[in-house]
Backbone as a chain_set.jsonl record, in Angstrom:
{"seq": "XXXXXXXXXXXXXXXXXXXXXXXXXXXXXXXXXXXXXXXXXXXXXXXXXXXXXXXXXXXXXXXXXXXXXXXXXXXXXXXXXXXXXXXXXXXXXXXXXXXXXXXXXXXXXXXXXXXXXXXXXXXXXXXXXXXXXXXXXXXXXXXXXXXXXXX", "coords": {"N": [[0.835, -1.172, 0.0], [0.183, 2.629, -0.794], [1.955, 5.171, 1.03], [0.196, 7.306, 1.037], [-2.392, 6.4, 0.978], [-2.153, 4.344, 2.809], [-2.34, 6.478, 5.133], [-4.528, 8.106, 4.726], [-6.645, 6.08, 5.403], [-5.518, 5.346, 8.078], [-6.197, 7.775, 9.352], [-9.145, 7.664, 8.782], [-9.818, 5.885, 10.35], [-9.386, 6.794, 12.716], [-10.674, 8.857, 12.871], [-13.593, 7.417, 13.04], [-12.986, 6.447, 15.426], [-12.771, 8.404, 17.271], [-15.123, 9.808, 16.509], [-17.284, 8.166, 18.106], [-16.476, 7.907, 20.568], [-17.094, 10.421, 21.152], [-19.787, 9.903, 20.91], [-20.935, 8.338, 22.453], [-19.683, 9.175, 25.106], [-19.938, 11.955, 25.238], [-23.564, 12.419, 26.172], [-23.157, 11.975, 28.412], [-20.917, 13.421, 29.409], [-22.79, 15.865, 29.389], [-24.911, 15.357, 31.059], [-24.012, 14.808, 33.571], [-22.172, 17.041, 34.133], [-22.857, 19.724, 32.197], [-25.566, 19.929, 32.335], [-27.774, 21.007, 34.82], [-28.923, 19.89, 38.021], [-31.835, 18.678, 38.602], [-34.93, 21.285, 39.661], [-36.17, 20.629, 43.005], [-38.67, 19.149, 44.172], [-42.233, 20.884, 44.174], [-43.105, 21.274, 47.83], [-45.649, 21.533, 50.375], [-46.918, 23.63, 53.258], [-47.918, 24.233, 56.252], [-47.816, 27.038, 58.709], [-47.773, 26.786, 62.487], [-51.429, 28.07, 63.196], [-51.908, 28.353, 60.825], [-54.419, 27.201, 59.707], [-55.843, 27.636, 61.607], [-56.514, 26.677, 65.262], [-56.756, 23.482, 65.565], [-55.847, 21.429, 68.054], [-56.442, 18.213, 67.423], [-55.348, 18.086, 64.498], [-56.924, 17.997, 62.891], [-58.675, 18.64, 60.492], [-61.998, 21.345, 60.562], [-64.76, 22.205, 58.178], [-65.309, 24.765, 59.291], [-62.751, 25.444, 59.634], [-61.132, 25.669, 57.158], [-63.73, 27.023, 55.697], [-64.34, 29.403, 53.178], [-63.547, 32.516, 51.201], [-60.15, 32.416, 49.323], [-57.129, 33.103, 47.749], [-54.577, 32.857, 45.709], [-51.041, 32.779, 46.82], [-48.113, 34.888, 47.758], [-45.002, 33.927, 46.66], [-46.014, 31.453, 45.4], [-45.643, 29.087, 42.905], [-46.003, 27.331, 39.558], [-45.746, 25.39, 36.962], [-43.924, 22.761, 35.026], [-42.619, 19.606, 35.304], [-40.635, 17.205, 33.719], [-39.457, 14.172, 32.593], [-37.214, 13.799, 30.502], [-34.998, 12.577, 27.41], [-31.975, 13.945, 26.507], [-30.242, 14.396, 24.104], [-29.231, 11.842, 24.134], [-29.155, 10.819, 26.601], [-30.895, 10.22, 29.839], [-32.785, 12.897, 31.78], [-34.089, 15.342, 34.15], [-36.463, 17.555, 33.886], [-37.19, 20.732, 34.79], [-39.475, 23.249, 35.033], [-40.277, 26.761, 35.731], [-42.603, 28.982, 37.075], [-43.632, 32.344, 38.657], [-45.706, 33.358, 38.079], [-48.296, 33.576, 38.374], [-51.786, 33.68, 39.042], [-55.19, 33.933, 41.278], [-57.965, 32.892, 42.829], [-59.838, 30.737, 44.933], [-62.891, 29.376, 46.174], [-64.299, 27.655, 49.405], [-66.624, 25.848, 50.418], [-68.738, 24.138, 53.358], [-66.202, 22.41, 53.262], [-65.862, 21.517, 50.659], [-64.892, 22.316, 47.419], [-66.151, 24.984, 45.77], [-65.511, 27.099, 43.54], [-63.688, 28.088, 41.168], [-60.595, 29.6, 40.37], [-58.105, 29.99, 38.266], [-55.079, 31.142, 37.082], [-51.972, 31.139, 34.816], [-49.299, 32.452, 33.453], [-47.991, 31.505, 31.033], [-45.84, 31.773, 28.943], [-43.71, 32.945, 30.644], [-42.684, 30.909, 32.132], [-39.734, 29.253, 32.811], [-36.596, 27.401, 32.267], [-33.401, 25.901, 32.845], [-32.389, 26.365, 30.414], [-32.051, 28.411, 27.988], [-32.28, 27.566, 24.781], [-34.418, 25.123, 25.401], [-36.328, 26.874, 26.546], [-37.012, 28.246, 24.223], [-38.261, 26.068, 22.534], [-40.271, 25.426, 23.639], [-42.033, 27.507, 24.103], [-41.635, 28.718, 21.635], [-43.381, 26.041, 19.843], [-44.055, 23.687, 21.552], [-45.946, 25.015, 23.555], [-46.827, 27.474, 22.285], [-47.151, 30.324, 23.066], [-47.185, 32.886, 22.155], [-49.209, 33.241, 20.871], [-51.143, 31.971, 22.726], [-50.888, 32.961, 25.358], [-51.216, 32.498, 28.668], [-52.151, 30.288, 30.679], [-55.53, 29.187, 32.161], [-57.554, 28.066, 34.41], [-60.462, 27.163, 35.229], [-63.063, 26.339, 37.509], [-65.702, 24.377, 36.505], [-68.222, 22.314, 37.009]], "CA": [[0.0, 0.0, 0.0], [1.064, 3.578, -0.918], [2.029, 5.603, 2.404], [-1.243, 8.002, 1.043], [-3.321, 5.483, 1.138], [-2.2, 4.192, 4.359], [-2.38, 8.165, 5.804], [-5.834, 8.27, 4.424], [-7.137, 4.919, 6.342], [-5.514, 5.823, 9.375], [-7.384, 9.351, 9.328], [-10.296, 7.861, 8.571], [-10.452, 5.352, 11.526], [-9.159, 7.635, 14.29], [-12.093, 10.039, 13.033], [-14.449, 6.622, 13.827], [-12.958, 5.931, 16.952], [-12.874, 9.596, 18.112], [-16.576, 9.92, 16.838], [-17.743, 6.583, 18.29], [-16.329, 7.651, 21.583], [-18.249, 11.56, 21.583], [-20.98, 9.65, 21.108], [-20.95, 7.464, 23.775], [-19.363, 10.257, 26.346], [-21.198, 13.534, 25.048], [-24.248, 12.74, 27.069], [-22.75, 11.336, 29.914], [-20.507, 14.999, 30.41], [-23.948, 16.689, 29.309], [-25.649, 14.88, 31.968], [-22.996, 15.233, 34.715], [-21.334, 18.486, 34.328], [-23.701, 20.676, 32.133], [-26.891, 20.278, 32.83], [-28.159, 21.578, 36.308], [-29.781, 19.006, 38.592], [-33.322, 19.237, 38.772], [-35.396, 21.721, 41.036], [-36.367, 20.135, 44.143], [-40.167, 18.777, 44.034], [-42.164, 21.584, 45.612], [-44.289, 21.11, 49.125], [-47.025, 22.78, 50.733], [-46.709, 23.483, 54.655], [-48.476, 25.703, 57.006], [-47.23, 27.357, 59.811], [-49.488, 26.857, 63.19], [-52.595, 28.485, 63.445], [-52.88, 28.837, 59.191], [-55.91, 26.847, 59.309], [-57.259, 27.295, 63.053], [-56.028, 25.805, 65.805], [-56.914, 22.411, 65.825], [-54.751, 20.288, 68.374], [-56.068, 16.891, 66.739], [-54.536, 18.071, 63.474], [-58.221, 17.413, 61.923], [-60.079, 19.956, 59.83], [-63.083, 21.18, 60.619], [-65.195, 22.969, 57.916], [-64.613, 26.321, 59.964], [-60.954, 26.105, 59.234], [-61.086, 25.85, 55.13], [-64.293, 27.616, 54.691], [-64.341, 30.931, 53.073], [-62.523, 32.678, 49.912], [-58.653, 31.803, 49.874], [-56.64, 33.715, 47.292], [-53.021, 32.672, 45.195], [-50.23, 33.831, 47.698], [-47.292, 34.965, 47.009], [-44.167, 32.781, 46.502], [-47.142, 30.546, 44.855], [-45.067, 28.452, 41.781], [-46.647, 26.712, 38.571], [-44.358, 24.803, 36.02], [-43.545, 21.283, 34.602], [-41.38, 18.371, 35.541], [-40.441, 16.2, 32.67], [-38.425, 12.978, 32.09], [-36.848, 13.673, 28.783], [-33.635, 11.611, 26.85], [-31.443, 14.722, 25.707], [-28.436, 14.205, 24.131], [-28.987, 10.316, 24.366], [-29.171, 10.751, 28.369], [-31.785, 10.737, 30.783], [-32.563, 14.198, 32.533], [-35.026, 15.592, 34.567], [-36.008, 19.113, 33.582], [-38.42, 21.565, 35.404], [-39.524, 24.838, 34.468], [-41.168, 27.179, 36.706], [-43.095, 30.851, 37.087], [-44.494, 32.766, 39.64], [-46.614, 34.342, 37.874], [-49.455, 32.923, 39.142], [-52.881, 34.476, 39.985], [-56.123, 33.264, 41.122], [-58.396, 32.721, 43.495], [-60.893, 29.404, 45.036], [-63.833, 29.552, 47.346], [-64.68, 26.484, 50.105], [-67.859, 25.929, 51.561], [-68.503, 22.901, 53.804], [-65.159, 20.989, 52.842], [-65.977, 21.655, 49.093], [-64.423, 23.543, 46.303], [-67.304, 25.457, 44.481], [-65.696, 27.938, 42.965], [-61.946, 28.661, 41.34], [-60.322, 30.357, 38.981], [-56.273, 30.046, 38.405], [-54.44, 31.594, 35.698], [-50.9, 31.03, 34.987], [-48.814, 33.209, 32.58], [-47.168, 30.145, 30.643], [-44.894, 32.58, 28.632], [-43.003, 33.219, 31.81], [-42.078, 29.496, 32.311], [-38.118, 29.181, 32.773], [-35.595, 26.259, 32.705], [-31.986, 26.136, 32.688], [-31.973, 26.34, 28.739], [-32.52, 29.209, 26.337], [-32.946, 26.689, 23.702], [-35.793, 24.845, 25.701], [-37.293, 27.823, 26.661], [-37.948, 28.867, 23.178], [-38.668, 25.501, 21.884], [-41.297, 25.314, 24.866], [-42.769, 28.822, 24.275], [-42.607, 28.679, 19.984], [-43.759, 25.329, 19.483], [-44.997, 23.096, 22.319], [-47.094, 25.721, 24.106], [-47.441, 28.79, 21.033], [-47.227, 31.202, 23.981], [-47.342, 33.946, 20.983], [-50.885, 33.132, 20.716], [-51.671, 31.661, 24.028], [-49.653, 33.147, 26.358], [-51.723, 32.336, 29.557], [-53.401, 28.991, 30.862], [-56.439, 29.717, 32.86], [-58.016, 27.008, 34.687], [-62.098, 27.689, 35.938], [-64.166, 25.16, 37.969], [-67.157, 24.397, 36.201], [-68.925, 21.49, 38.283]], "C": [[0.883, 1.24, 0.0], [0.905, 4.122, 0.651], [0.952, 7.169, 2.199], [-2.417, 7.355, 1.689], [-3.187, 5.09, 2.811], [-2.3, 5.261, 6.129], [-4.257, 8.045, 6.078], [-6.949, 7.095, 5.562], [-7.134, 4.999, 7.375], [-6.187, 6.739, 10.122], [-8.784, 8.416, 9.849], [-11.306, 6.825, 10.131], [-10.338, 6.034, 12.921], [-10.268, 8.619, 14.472], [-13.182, 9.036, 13.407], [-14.127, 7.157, 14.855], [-13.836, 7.322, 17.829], [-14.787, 9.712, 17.788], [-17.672, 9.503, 17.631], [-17.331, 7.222, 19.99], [-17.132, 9.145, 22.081], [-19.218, 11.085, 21.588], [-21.396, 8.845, 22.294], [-20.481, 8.813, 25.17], [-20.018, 10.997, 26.375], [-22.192, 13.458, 26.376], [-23.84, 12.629, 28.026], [-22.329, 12.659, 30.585], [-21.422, 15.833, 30.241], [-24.828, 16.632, 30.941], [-24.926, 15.199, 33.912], [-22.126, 16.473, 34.917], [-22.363, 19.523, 33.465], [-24.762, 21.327, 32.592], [-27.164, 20.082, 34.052], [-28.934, 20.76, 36.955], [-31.29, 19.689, 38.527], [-33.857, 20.026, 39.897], [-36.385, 20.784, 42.105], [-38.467, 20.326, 43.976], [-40.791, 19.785, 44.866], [-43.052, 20.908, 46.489], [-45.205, 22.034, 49.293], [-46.898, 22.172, 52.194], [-47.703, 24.416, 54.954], [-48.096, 25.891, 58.089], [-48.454, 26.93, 60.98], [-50.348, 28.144, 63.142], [-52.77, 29.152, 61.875], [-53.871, 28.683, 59.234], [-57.012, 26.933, 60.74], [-55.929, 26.764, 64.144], [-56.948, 24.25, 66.42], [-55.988, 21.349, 66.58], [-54.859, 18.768, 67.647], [-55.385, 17.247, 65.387], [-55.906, 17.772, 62.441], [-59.029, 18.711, 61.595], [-61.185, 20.146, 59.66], [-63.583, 22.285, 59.064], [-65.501, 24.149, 57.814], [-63.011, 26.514, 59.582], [-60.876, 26.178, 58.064], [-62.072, 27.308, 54.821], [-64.076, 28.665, 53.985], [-63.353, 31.217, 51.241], [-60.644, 32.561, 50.239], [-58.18, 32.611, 47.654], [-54.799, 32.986, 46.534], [-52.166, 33.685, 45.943], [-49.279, 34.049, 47.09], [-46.058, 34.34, 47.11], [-44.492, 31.716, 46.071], [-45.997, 30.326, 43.343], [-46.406, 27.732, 40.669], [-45.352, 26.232, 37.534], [-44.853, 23.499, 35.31], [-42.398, 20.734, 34.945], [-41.848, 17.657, 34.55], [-38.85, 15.848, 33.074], [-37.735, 13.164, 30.925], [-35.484, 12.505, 28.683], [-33.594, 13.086, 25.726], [-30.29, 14.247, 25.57], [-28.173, 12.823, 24.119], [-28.652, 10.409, 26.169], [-30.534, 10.875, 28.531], [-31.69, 11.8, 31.56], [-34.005, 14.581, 32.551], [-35.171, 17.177, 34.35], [-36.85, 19.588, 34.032], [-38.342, 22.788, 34.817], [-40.532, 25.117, 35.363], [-41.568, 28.847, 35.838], [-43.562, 30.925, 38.246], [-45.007, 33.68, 39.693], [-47.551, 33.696, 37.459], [-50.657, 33.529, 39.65], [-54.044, 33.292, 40.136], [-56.751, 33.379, 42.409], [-59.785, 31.535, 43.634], [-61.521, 29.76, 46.074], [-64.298, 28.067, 48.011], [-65.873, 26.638, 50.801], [-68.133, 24.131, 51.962], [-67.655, 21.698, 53.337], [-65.483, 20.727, 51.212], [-65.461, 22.376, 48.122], [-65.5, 23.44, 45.391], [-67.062, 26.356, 43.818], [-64.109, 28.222, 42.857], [-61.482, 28.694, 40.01], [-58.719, 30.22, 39.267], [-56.185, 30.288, 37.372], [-53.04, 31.637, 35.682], [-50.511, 31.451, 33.884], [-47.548, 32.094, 31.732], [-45.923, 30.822, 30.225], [-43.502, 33.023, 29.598], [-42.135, 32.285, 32.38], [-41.013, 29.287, 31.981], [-37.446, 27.993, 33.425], [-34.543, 27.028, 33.27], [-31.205, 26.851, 31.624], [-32.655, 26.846, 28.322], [-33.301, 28.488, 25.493], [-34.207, 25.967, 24.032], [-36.415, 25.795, 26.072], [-37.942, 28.222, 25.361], [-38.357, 28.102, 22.393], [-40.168, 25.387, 22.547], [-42.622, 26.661, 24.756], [-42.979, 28.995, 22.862], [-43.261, 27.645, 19.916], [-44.584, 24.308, 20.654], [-46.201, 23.973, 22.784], [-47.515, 27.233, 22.895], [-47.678, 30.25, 22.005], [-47.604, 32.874, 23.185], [-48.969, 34.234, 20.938], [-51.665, 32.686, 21.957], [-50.888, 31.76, 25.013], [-50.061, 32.934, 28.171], [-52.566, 30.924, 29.323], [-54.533, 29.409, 31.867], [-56.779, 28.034, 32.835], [-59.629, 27.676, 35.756], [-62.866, 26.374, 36.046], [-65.432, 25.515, 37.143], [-68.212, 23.85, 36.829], [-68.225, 21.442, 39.77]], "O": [[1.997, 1.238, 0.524], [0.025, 3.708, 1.407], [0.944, 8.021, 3.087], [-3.141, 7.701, 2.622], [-3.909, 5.446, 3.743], [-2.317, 5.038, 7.339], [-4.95, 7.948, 7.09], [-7.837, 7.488, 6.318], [-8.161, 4.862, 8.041], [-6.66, 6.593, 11.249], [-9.309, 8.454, 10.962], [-12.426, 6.872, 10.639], [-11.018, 5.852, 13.931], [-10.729, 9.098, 15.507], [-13.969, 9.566, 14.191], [-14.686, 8.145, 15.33], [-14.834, 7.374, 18.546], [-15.6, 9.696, 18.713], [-18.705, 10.133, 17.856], [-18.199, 6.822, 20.765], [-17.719, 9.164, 23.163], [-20.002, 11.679, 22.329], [-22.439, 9.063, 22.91], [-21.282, 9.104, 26.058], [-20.831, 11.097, 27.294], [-21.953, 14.093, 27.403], [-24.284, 13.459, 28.82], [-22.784, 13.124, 31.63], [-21.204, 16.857, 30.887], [-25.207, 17.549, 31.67], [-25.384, 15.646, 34.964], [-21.471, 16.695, 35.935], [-22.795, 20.359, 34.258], [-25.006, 22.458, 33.012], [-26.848, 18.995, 34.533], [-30.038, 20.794, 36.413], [-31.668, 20.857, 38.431], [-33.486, 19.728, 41.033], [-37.419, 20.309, 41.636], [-39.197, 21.293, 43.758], [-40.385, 19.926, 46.02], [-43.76, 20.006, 46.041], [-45.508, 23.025, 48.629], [-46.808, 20.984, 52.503], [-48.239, 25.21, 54.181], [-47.935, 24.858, 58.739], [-49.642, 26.765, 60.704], [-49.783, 29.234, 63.043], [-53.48, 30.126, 61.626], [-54.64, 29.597, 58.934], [-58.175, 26.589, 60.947], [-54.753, 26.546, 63.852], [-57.583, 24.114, 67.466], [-55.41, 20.483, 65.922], [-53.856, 18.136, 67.316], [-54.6, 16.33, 65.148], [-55.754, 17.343, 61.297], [-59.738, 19.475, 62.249], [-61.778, 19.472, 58.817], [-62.768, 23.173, 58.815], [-65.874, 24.722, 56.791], [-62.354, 27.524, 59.328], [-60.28, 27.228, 57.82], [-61.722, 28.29, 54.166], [-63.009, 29.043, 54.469], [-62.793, 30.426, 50.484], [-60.121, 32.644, 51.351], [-58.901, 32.515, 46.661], [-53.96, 32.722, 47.396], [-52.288, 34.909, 45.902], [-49.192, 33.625, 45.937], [-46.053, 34.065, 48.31], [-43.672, 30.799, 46.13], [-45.587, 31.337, 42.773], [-47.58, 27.671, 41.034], [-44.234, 26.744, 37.471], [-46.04, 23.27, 35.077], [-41.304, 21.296, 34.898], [-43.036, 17.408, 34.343], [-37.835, 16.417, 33.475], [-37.866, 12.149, 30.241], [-35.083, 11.789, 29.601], [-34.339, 13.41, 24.8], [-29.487, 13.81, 26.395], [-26.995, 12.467, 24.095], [-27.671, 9.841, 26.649], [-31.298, 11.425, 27.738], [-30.622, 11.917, 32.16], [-34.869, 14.408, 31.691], [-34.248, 17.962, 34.57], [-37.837, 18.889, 33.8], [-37.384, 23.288, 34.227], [-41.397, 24.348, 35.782], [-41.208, 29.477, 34.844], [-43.904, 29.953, 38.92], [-45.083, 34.581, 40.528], [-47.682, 33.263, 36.314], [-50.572, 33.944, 40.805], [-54.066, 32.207, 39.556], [-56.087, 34.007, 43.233], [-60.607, 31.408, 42.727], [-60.952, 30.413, 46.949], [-64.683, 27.243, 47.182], [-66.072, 27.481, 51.675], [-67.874, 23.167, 51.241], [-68.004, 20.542, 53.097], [-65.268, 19.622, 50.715], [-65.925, 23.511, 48.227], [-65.834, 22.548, 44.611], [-68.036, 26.84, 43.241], [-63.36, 28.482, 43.8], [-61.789, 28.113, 38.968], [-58.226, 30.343, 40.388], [-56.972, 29.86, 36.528], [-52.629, 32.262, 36.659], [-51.19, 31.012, 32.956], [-46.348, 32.099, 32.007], [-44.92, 30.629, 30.912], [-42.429, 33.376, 29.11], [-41.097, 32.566, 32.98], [-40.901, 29.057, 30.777], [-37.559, 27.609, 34.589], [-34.513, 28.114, 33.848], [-30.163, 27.505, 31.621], [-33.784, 26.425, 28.072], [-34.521, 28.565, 25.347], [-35.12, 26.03, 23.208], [-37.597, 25.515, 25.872], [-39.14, 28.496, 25.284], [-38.891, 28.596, 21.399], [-41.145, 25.26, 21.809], [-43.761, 26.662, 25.223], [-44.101, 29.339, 22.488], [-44.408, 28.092, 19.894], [-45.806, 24.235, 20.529], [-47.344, 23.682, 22.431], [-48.603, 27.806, 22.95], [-48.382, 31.16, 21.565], [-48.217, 33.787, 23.737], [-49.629, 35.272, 20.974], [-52.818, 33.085, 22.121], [-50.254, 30.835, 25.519], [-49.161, 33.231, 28.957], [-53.27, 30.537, 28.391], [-54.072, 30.326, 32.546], [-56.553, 27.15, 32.008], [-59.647, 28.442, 36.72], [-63.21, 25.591, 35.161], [-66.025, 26.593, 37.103], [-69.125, 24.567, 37.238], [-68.767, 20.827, 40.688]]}, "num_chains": 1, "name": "protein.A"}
């Protein structure tokens, strides 16, 4: 074989290997060094005497009833599972821009309105933000979700 030829071959497998091995690593340092662990699942607490003071810890009808309002530090978002990059990764997006308000009467929700400004909804990633806001949700055109009890 000419020592072109044998240049050329060599090239052409070290560009495998090396490809063969970004592909296999890529996600892995995507997954472990880029991308940002996921945000922390949220809760819901109340300090004592939010709802009354009840020592059994049991709610009476007097402690819910009444109108109740979206507070503030109130979140809305998504958690998704995706496979980016050929990895698994957990991705959240939040807002807190959040309004609304629900009404309780005897241990019932009869009445509630929530509206959440989807447009507002922020990852980690630019790029998912604006794939999330042009195309999954069209935020352009529907830039708010509203949610209203009917029954």
């Amino acid at each position: 074989m000419r020592r072109r030829t044998k240049v050329l071959i060599g090239s052409a497998v070290a560009l495998v290997l090396i490809g063969g091995t970004a592909a296999i690593a890529g996600p892995i340092v995507y997954r472990d060094v880029i991308a940002k662990p996921a945000d922390a699942v949220p809760t819901i607490s109340a300090g004592p005497g939010t709802l009354g003071s009840t020592p059994t810890g049991r709610l009476s009808a007097a402690d819910v009833d009444g109108a109740w309002s979206v507070g503030s530090g109130s979140e809305a978002g998504y958690r998704v599972n995706e496979v980016l990059n050929g990895t698994d990764v957990t991705v959240t997006g939040r807002t807190s821009e959040v309004t609304g308000s629900l009404t309780v009467q005897d241990l019932t929700l009869t009445k509630a309105e929530l509206s959440v400004d989807v447009a507002s909804i922020a990852t980690d990633s630019q790029n998912r933000d604006d794939y999330f806001r042009s195309t999954a949700l069209r935020t352009d055109r529907f830039p708010k979700a509203t949610f209203v009890l009917t029954k």
